[in-house]
Amino acid sequence: MSVSSHVPDAAGRFGNFGGRYVPETLMRALDELAAEYEKAKRDKAFQAELEDLLHNYVGRPSPLYHARRLSEECGGAQIYLKREDLNHTGAHKINNTLGQALLTIRMGKKRVIAETGAGQHGVATATACARFGLDCIVYMGEEDIRRQQPNVFSMKLLGAEVRPVTGGSRTLRDAINEAMRDWMSSVETTHYILGSVVGPHPFPRIVRDFQAVIGRETIEQAKRQIGRLPDRVVACVGGGSNAAGMFYPFVEEQGVELVGVEAGGRSGEPGQHASPLSYGQPGVLHGSFSYVMQDEDGQTCDVHSVSAGLDYPGVGPEHSYWKDSGRVSYTSCRDSDALLAFGALAKAEGILPALESSHAVAKAMELAAGRPKDEVIVVCLSGRGDKDAAEIARLTGKET
Amino acid sequence: MSRIDELFERLRVQGQKALMPFITAGDPDLEFTAAVLVELMRRGSHMCELGIPYSDPIADGPVIQASYTRALDHKLKLAQILEMLSGATPKLSGPVVTMVSYAIVLRHGLKAYVEDAQRAGVAGAIVPDLPADEAGELAKLCRAADFSLIQLVTPTTPRDRALRIAESSTGFLYYVSVTGITGERTELPQSLVDNVGWLREQTPLPICIGFGISQPQHVKQLAPVADGLIVGSAIVRRIAEAATKPREKVLADVGEYVATLLAALP
């Protein structure tokens, strides 16, 4: 199957994947959002405003940094880090929330809801809402509130209301359920700023497009700094927004190998990981048809990851499309390897990566080892790890 | 003509309206579910809607969510629900339709779901997360099997879209009373009667109103404009008591509650 970057179609299909499996109540809002987004895309003033925000508020372009000491340690290919951790709010999530905040205003809505796992999308949404004077409510699972405390404080300081979600596994999946339920009642006045390339059409497309700045900059920077495109590009995949943004501009660059890294958790046993592309099968969750961890009845399975941002049983439909077409290879990285990579990057380069991004770092280190020294691997360092310091100390038995 | 079509034809001739209670399968177990179905019909309910528990129901409020969680905590399987229905439906005077997430139907297989449900005596399905735009394949299978696929119209549905949905729905059209999730409301929107009234002039399909309905006064207010009314959370909340109270008492409570609603029908 050949892969196209001209997806999704008008029905939100990436090959067989995607679509809209949501209650009728939400359909009009999704149609309106798709229409407004099409208008905004063609509107030069919208594009200019977003570009100005990304440059002067977020600090883009984010650097493409040659991690020489880490490369040296791995003893092979050269590792470059796309420093999304240096963005305002410390992760790639802000690229999307500013874009969607502008869409919210264009649609005349004043209230915003969001879900968050690691808290990075919650902070980025709270930030965008503060910047534009929008009311902001963030749904977050109780378990994630516990393990990502610093981000919870930040959201509150930014004026957002954080609503704990106590249902189910009390993680990202349940936070999305709760945000969707809020939206079912508030859809006429509220925009749901979904944080990943998941959910019903047009979200997977809109979020990918807003995140594609990551891949576009990487292509330009690689050409300028290295004189060519990288051999491999590696990114972590939970819902898959940083990976989608990084990979999408590379999709038709057939010479570049793309590697998505899912959360391998404790093992490949059911319930011990969060790797639907590696172990799941196609099904419906949260409004779209994509790979998912579910049982033989279609009930969503519990999953596990040390990283709150990857602790999700589903994945964006475009990743499913890329998997089945063979354009991107998906693999997974265990909790323990991600923790080791966290430490390795901290000590070799003085950079604390987010636990999510540490999964990609771990895989890049493995892929770099033993490769020729003139090969280049780019890792999307999607976020910073300050938020994880206390949780890592707890997990590794070290005092903070 | 499905059993649902026959029911509404009969009610129209008699000038009657339908009451359709919703209950969750397997809350707290399937034996009780079967007993409740029998009780609901014995009291005069015209039809029953059986919720197939789902792990991530985004259209449901806390009461129905909690009932799904209770059922799934006991590792309830679709095959067990269908088996219970095979035994129960022959004893029931009216049709049963399943309220089932598309995640479950798709995983079971569209054709297999229609066949297996029909074999268990089920007359149709409401798939709340399958909007008309995505329903083509399932609708075709349902039509061929004379298995009703009931579609939903909501207050946010534009009128031209509502007409298209009415054309593709079979059995009846489910009009969602509020912009929101399932759950009891004290007051229902003023515009509801007008909106349903308008839709009734556009389509020959029976229209049933659901979401929020819980009181005899709701039934009095809405029955004249609709062909049937659906009551869910108010019943599921009473059934939840079966966890702590004697089952005969819960069964009697549910039966008496439904009788007060039935008495409010014109």
Coordinates of N, CA and C in Angstrom, one line a residue, chain A residues 235-398:
Chain A
A235 N 10.5 9.3 17.3 CA 9.6 10.1 18.2 C 8.8 9.1 19.1
C236 N 8.4 9.5 20.3 CA 7.5 8.7 21.1 C 6.1 8.8 20.7
V237 N 5.3 7.8 20.9 CA 3.9 7.8 20.5 C 3.0 7.4 21.7
G238 N 2.1 8.3 22.1 CA 1.1 7.9 23.1 C -0.2 8.0 22.2
G239 N -0.9 9.2 22.2 CA -1.9 9.5 21.2 C -1.2 9.7 19.9
G240 N 0.0 10.3 20.0 CA 0.9 10.5 18.9 C 1.0 11.8 18.2
S241 N 0.8 12.9 19.0 CA 0.9 14.2 18.4 C 2.3 14.7 18.1
N242 N 3.3 14.5 18.9 CA 4.6 15.0 18.6 C 5.1 14.2 17.4
A243 N 4.9 12.9 17.4 CA 5.3 12.0 16.3 C 4.7 12.4 15.0
A244 N 3.3 12.7 15.1 CA 2.6 13.0 13.8 C 3.2 14.3 13.3
G245 N 3.4 15.3 14.2 CA 4.0 16.6 13.7 C 5.4 16.5 13.2
M246 N 6.2 15.6 13.7 CA 7.5 15.4 13.3 C 7.6 14.6 12.0
F247 N 6.8 13.5 11.9 CA 6.8 12.6 10.8 C 6.1 13.1 9.5
Y248 N 5.0 13.8 9.7 CA 4.2 14.2 8.5 C 5.0 14.9 7.4
P249 N 5.8 15.9 7.7 CA 6.6 16.5 6.6 C 7.6 15.6 6.0
F250 N 7.9 14.5 6.6 CA 8.9 13.5 6.1 C 8.2 12.4 5.3
V251 N 6.9 12.3 5.4 CA 6.2 11.1 4.8 C 6.6 10.8 3.4
E252 N 6.7 11.8 2.6 CA 7.1 11.6 1.2 C 8.6 11.6 0.9
E253 N 9.4 11.8 1.9 CA 10.8 11.7 1.8 C 11.2 10.2 2.1
Q254 N 11.1 9.4 1.0 CA 11.2 8.0 1.2 C 12.6 7.5 1.8
G255 N 13.6 8.4 1.6 CA 14.9 8.0 2.1 C 15.1 8.1 3.6
V256 N 14.1 8.7 4.3 CA 14.3 8.9 5.7 C 13.4 7.8 6.4
E257 N 14.1 7.1 7.3 CA 13.4 6.0 8.0 C 12.7 6.7 9.3
L258 N 11.4 6.4 9.5 CA 10.7 6.9 10.6 C 10.3 5.9 11.6
V259 N 10.6 6.2 12.9 CA 10.5 5.2 13.9 C 9.6 5.8 15.1
G260 N 8.5 5.2 15.3 CA 7.6 5.6 16.4 C 7.8 4.6 17.6
V261 N 7.9 5.2 18.8 CA 8.2 4.4 20.0 C 7.0 4.5 20.9
E262 N 6.4 3.3 21.1 CA 5.3 3.3 22.1 C 5.8 2.9 23.5
A263 N 4.9 3.0 24.5 CA 5.2 2.7 25.8 C 5.2 1.2 26.1
G264 N 6.3 0.6 26.3 CA 6.4 -0.9 26.5 C 6.1 -1.3 27.9
G265 N 6.0 -0.3 28.8 CA 5.6 -0.6 30.2 C 6.6 -1.6 30.8
R266 N 5.9 -2.6 31.5 CA 6.7 -3.6 32.3 C 7.0 -4.8 31.4
S267 N 6.1 -5.1 30.5 CA 6.3 -6.3 29.7 C 5.3 -6.3 28.5
G268 N 5.3 -7.3 27.7 CA 4.4 -7.4 26.6 C 3.1 -8.0 27.0
E269 N 2.9 -8.4 28.2 CA 1.7 -9.0 28.7 C 0.5 -8.0 28.7
P270 N -0.7 -8.5 28.5 CA -1.9 -7.6 28.5 C -1.9 -6.8 29.8
G271 N -2.2 -5.5 29.7 CA -2.3 -4.7 30.9 C -1.0 -4.1 31.4
Q272 N 0.1 -4.6 30.9 CA 1.4 -4.2 31.4 C 2.1 -3.1 30.5
H273 N 1.5 -2.8 29.4 CA 2.1 -1.8 28.5 C 1.0 -0.9 27.9
A274 N 1.4 0.1 27.1 CA 0.4 0.9 26.4 C 0.9 1.0 24.9
S275 N 0.9 -0.1 24.2 CA 1.4 -0.2 22.8 C 0.4 -0.8 21.9
P276 N -0.7 0.0 21.6 CA -1.7 -0.6 20.7 C -1.2 -0.9 19.3
L277 N -0.2 -0.1 18.8 CA 0.3 -0.4 17.4 C 1.1 -1.7 17.4
S278 N 1.8 -2.0 18.5 CA 2.6 -3.2 18.6 C 1.7 -4.4 18.9
Y279 N 0.8 -4.2 19.8 CA 0.0 -5.4 20.3 C -1.5 -5.4 20.1
G280 N -2.0 -4.3 19.7 CA -3.5 -4.2 19.6 C -4.0 -4.5 18.3
Q281 N -5.3 -4.2 18.1 CA -5.9 -4.3 16.7 C -6.9 -3.2 16.5
P282 N -7.3 -3.1 15.2 CA -8.2 -2.0 14.9 C -9.5 -2.1 15.6
G283 N -10.0 -0.9 16.1 CA -11.3 -0.9 16.7 C -11.6 0.6 16.9
V284 N -12.8 0.8 17.6 CA -13.2 2.2 17.8 C -13.0 2.6 19.3
L285 N -12.4 3.7 19.5 CA -12.3 4.4 20.8 C -12.2 5.9 20.6
H286 N -13.0 6.6 21.5 CA -13.0 8.0 21.5 C -13.2 8.6 20.1
G287 N -14.1 8.0 19.4 CA -14.6 8.7 18.2 C -13.9 8.4 16.9
S288 N -12.9 7.5 17.0 CA -12.2 7.2 15.7 C -11.8 5.7 15.6
F289 N -11.6 5.2 14.4 CA -11.3 3.9 14.1 C -9.8 3.8 14.0
S290 N -9.1 3.1 14.8 CA -7.7 3.1 14.9 C -7.2 1.9 15.7
Y291 N -5.9 1.6 15.7 CA -5.5 0.5 16.6 C -5.8 0.9 18.1
V292 N -6.2 -0.2 18.8 CA -6.6 0.1 20.2 C -6.4 -1.2 21.0
M293 N -6.2 -1.1 22.3 CA -6.1 -2.3 23.2 C -7.5 -2.5 23.7
Q294 N -8.2 -3.5 23.1 CA -9.5 -3.9 23.6 C -9.6 -5.4 23.7
D295 N -10.6 -5.8 24.5 CA -10.8 -7.3 24.6 C -11.7 -7.8 23.5
E296 N -12.1 -9.1 23.5 CA -12.8 -9.7 22.4 C -14.2 -9.2 22.3
D297 N -14.7 -8.4 23.3 CA -16.0 -7.8 23.2 C -16.0 -6.4 22.8
G298 N -14.8 -5.8 22.6 CA -14.7 -4.4 22.2 C -14.6 -3.5 23.4
Q299 N -14.4 -4.1 24.6 CA -14.2 -3.2 25.8 C -12.8 -2.8 25.9
T300 N -12.5 -1.5 26.2 CA -11.2 -1.0 26.3 C -10.4 -1.6 27.4
C301 N -9.2 -2.0 27.2 CA -8.4 -2.7 28.2 C -7.6 -1.6 29.0
D302 N -7.3 -2.0 30.3 CA -6.4 -1.2 31.1 C -5.0 -1.3 30.5
V303 N -4.3 -0.2 30.5 CA -2.9 -0.2 30.0 C -2.0 0.4 31.1
H304 N -0.7 0.2 30.9 CA 0.2 0.8 31.9 C 1.4 1.4 31.2
S305 N 1.8 2.6 31.7 CA 3.1 3.2 31.4 C 3.6 4.0 32.5
V306 N 4.9 4.0 32.7 CA 5.5 4.9 33.8 C 5.2 6.3 33.4
S307 N 5.0 6.6 32.1 CA 4.8 7.9 31.7 C 3.3 8.2 31.5
A308 N 2.8 9.2 32.2 CA 1.4 9.6 32.2 C 0.9 10.0 30.8
G309 N 1.8 10.6 30.0 CA 1.5 11.1 28.7 C 1.4 9.9 27.6
L310 N 1.9 8.8 27.9 CA 1.9 7.7 27.0 C 0.9 6.6 27.5
D311 N 0.3 6.8 28.7 CA -0.5 5.8 29.3 C -1.9 5.8 28.7
Y312 N -2.1 5.4 27.5 CA -3.3 5.5 26.7 C -3.5 4.3 25.8
P313 N -4.7 3.7 25.9 CA -5.0 2.4 25.1 C -5.2 2.6 23.6
G314 N -5.3 3.9 23.1 CA -5.5 4.1 21.7 C -4.4 4.9 21.1
V315 N -4.5 5.2 19.8 CA -3.5 6.0 19.1 C -4.2 6.7 17.9
G316 N -3.6 7.8 17.5 CA -4.2 8.5 16.3 C -4.3 7.7 15.1
P317 N -5.4 7.9 14.3 CA -5.7 7.1 13.1 C -4.6 7.2 12.0
E318 N -3.9 8.3 12.0 CA -2.9 8.5 10.9 C -1.7 7.6 11.2
H319 N -1.4 7.3 12.5 CA -0.4 6.4 12.8 C -0.8 5.0 12.4
S320 N -2.0 4.6 12.6 CA -2.5 3.3 12.1 C -2.3 3.2 10.6
Y321 N -2.6 4.3 9.9 CA -2.5 4.3 8.4 C -1.0 4.1 8.1
W322 N -0.1 4.9 8.8 CA 1.3 4.8 8.5 C 1.9 3.4 8.9
K323 N 1.3 2.8 9.9 CA 1.8 1.4 10.3 C 1.4 0.4 9.2
D324 N 0.1 0.4 8.8 CA -0.4 -0.6 7.8 C 0.3 -0.3 6.4
S325 N 0.6 0.9 6.1 CA 1.3 1.2 4.8 C 2.8 0.9 4.9
G326 N 3.3 0.6 6.1 CA 4.7 0.3 6.3 C 5.6 1.6 6.2
R327 N 5.0 2.8 6.1 CA 5.9 4.0 6.0 C 6.6 4.3 7.3
V328 N 6.0 4.0 8.5 CA 6.6 4.2 9.8 C 6.7 2.9 10.4
S329 N 7.9 2.6 11.1 CA 8.0 1.4 11.9 C 7.7 1.7 13.3
Y330 N 6.9 0.9 14.0 CA 6.6 1.2 15.4 C 7.2 0.1 16.2
T331 N 7.7 0.6 17.3 CA 8.3 -0.4 18.3 C 8.0 0.1 19.7
S332 N 8.4 -0.5 20.7 CA 8.1 0.0 22.0 C 9.4 -0.1 22.9
C333 N 9.3 0.7 24.0 CA 10.4 0.8 24.9 C 9.9 0.6 26.3
R334 N 10.6 -0.2 27.1 CA 10.1 -0.5 28.4 C 10.3 0.7 29.4
D335 N 9.5 0.7 30.4 CA 9.6 1.7 31.5 C 11.1 1.8 31.9
S336 N 11.7 0.7 32.2 CA 13.1 0.7 32.8 C 14.1 1.3 31.8
D337 N 13.9 1.0 30.5 CA 14.9 1.6 29.5 C 14.6 3.1 29.4
A338 N 13.4 3.5 29.5 CA 13.1 5.0 29.4 C 13.8 5.7 30.6
L339 N 13.7 5.1 31.8 CA 14.3 5.7 33.0 C 15.8 5.7 32.8
L340 N 16.4 4.7 32.2 CA 17.9 4.7 32.0 C 18.3 5.8 31.0
A341 N 17.5 6.0 30.0 CA 17.7 7.0 29.0 C 17.6 8.4 29.6
F342 N 16.6 8.6 30.5 CA 16.4 9.8 31.2 C 17.8 10.2 31.9
G343 N 18.3 9.2 32.6 CA 19.5 9.5 33.3 C 20.7 9.7 32.4
A344 N 20.8 9.0 31.3 CA 21.9 9.1 30.4 C 21.9 10.5 29.7
L345 N 20.8 11.0 29.3 CA 20.7 12.3 28.7 C 21.0 13.4 29.7
A346 N 20.5 13.2 30.9 CA 20.8 14.2 31.9 C 22.3 14.3 32.1
K347 N 22.9 13.2 32.3 CA 24.4 13.3 32.6 C 25.3 13.6 31.5
A348 N 24.9 13.1 30.2 CA 25.8 13.4 29.1 C 25.6 14.8 28.5
E349 N 24.4 15.3 28.6 CA 24.1 16.6 27.9 C 23.6 17.7 28.8
G350 N 23.3 17.3 30.1 CA 22.7 18.4 30.9 C 21.3 18.7 30.5
I351 N 20.6 17.7 30.0 CA 19.2 18.0 29.6 C 18.3 16.9 30.3
L352 N 17.2 17.4 31.0 CA 16.3 16.5 31.6 C 15.1 16.3 30.7
P353 N 15.0 15.2 30.0 CA 13.9 15.0 29.1 C 12.6 14.5 29.9
A354 N 11.5 14.8 29.3 CA 10.2 14.3 29.9 C 10.3 12.8 29.8
L355 N 9.6 12.1 30.7 CA 9.6 10.6 30.7 C 9.0 10.1 29.3
E356 N 8.0 10.8 28.8 CA 7.5 10.5 27.5 C 8.6 10.4 26.4
S357 N 9.3 11.6 26.3 CA 10.4 11.7 25.3 C 11.5 10.8 25.6
S358 N 11.7 10.4 26.9 CA 12.8 9.5 27.2 C 12.7 8.1 26.5
H359 N 11.4 7.8 26.2 CA 11.2 6.5 25.4 C 11.8 6.6 24.0
A360 N 11.7 7.8 23.4 CA 12.3 8.0 22.1 C 13.8 8.1 22.2
V361 N 14.3 8.7 23.2 CA 15.8 8.8 23.4 C 16.4 7.4 23.6
A362 N 15.7 6.6 24.4 CA 16.2 5.2 24.6 C 16.3 4.5 23.3
K363 N 15.3 4.6 22.5 CA 15.3 3.8 21.2 C 16.4 4.4 20.2
A364 N 16.5 5.7 20.3 CA 17.6 6.3 19.4 C 18.9 5.9 19.8
M365 N 19.2 5.8 21.1 CA 20.5 5.3 21.6 C 20.7 3.9 21.2
E366 N 19.7 3.1 21.2 CA 19.8 1.7 20.8 C 20.1 1.6 19.3
L367 N 19.4 2.5 18.5 CA 19.6 2.4 17.0 C 20.9 3.0 16.6
A368 N 21.5 3.9 17.4 CA 22.7 4.6 17.1 C 23.9 3.7 17.2
A369 N 23.8 2.8 18.3 CA 25.0 2.0 18.6 C 25.4 1.1 17.4
G370 N 26.7 1.2 17.2 CA 27.3 0.3 16.1 C 27.0 0.7 14.7
R371 N 26.3 1.9 14.6 CA 26.1 2.4 13.2 C 27.3 3.3 12.8
P372 N 27.5 3.5 11.5 CA 28.6 4.4 11.0 C 28.4 5.8 11.6
K373 N 29.6 6.4 11.9 CA 29.6 7.7 12.6 C 29.0 8.8 11.7
D374 N 28.9 8.6 10.4 CA 28.3 9.7 9.6 C 26.8 9.6 9.4
E375 N 26.2 8.6 10.1 CA 24.8 8.5 10.0 C 24.1 9.5 11.0
V376 N 22.9 9.9 10.7 CA 22.3 10.9 11.6 C 20.9 10.4 12.0
I377 N 20.7 10.5 13.3 CA 19.4 10.2 13.9 C 18.8 11.4 14.6
V378 N 17.6 11.8 14.2 CA 17.0 12.9 14.9 C 16.0 12.4 15.9
V379 N 16.0 12.9 17.1 CA 15.0 12.5 18.1 C 14.1 13.7 18.4
C380 N 12.8 13.5 18.4 CA 12.0 14.6 18.8 C 11.9 14.6 20.4
L381 N 12.6 15.6 20.9 CA 12.6 15.7 22.4 C 11.4 16.5 22.7
S382 N 10.3 15.8 22.9 CA 9.0 16.5 22.9 C 8.7 17.4 24.1
G383 N 9.4 17.0 25.2 CA 9.1 17.9 26.4 C 10.2 17.8 27.5
R384 N 10.2 18.7 28.4 CA 11.2 18.7 29.5 C 10.8 17.9 30.7
G385 N 11.7 17.4 31.4 CA 11.5 16.4 32.5 C 11.3 16.9 33.9
D386 N 11.3 18.3 34.1 CA 11.2 18.8 35.5 C 10.0 18.2 36.2
K387 N 8.9 18.1 35.4 CA 7.6 17.6 36.0 C 7.8 16.2 36.5
D388 N 8.7 15.4 36.0 CA 8.9 14.0 36.4 C 9.9 13.8 37.5
A389 N 10.6 14.8 37.9 CA 11.7 14.6 38.8 C 11.3 13.9 40.1
A390 N 10.1 14.4 40.7 CA 9.7 13.8 42.0 C 9.2 12.3 41.8
E391 N 8.5 12.0 40.7 CA 8.0 10.7 40.4 C 9.2 9.7 40.1
I392 N 10.3 10.2 39.4 CA 11.4 9.4 39.1 C 12.2 9.1 40.5
A393 N 12.2 10.1 41.3 CA 12.9 9.9 42.6 C 12.1 8.8 43.4
R394 N 10.8 8.8 43.3 CA 10.0 7.9 44.0 C 10.2 6.5 43.4
L395 N 10.2 6.4 42.1 CA 10.4 5.1 41.4 C 11.7 4.5 41.6
T396 N 12.8 5.3 41.7 CA 14.1 4.8 41.8 C 14.6 4.8 43.2
G397 N 13.7 5.2 44.2 CA 14.1 5.1 45.6 C 15.1 6.1 46.0
K398 N 15.2 7.2 45.2 CA 16.2 8.3 45.6 C 15.4 9.5 46.2

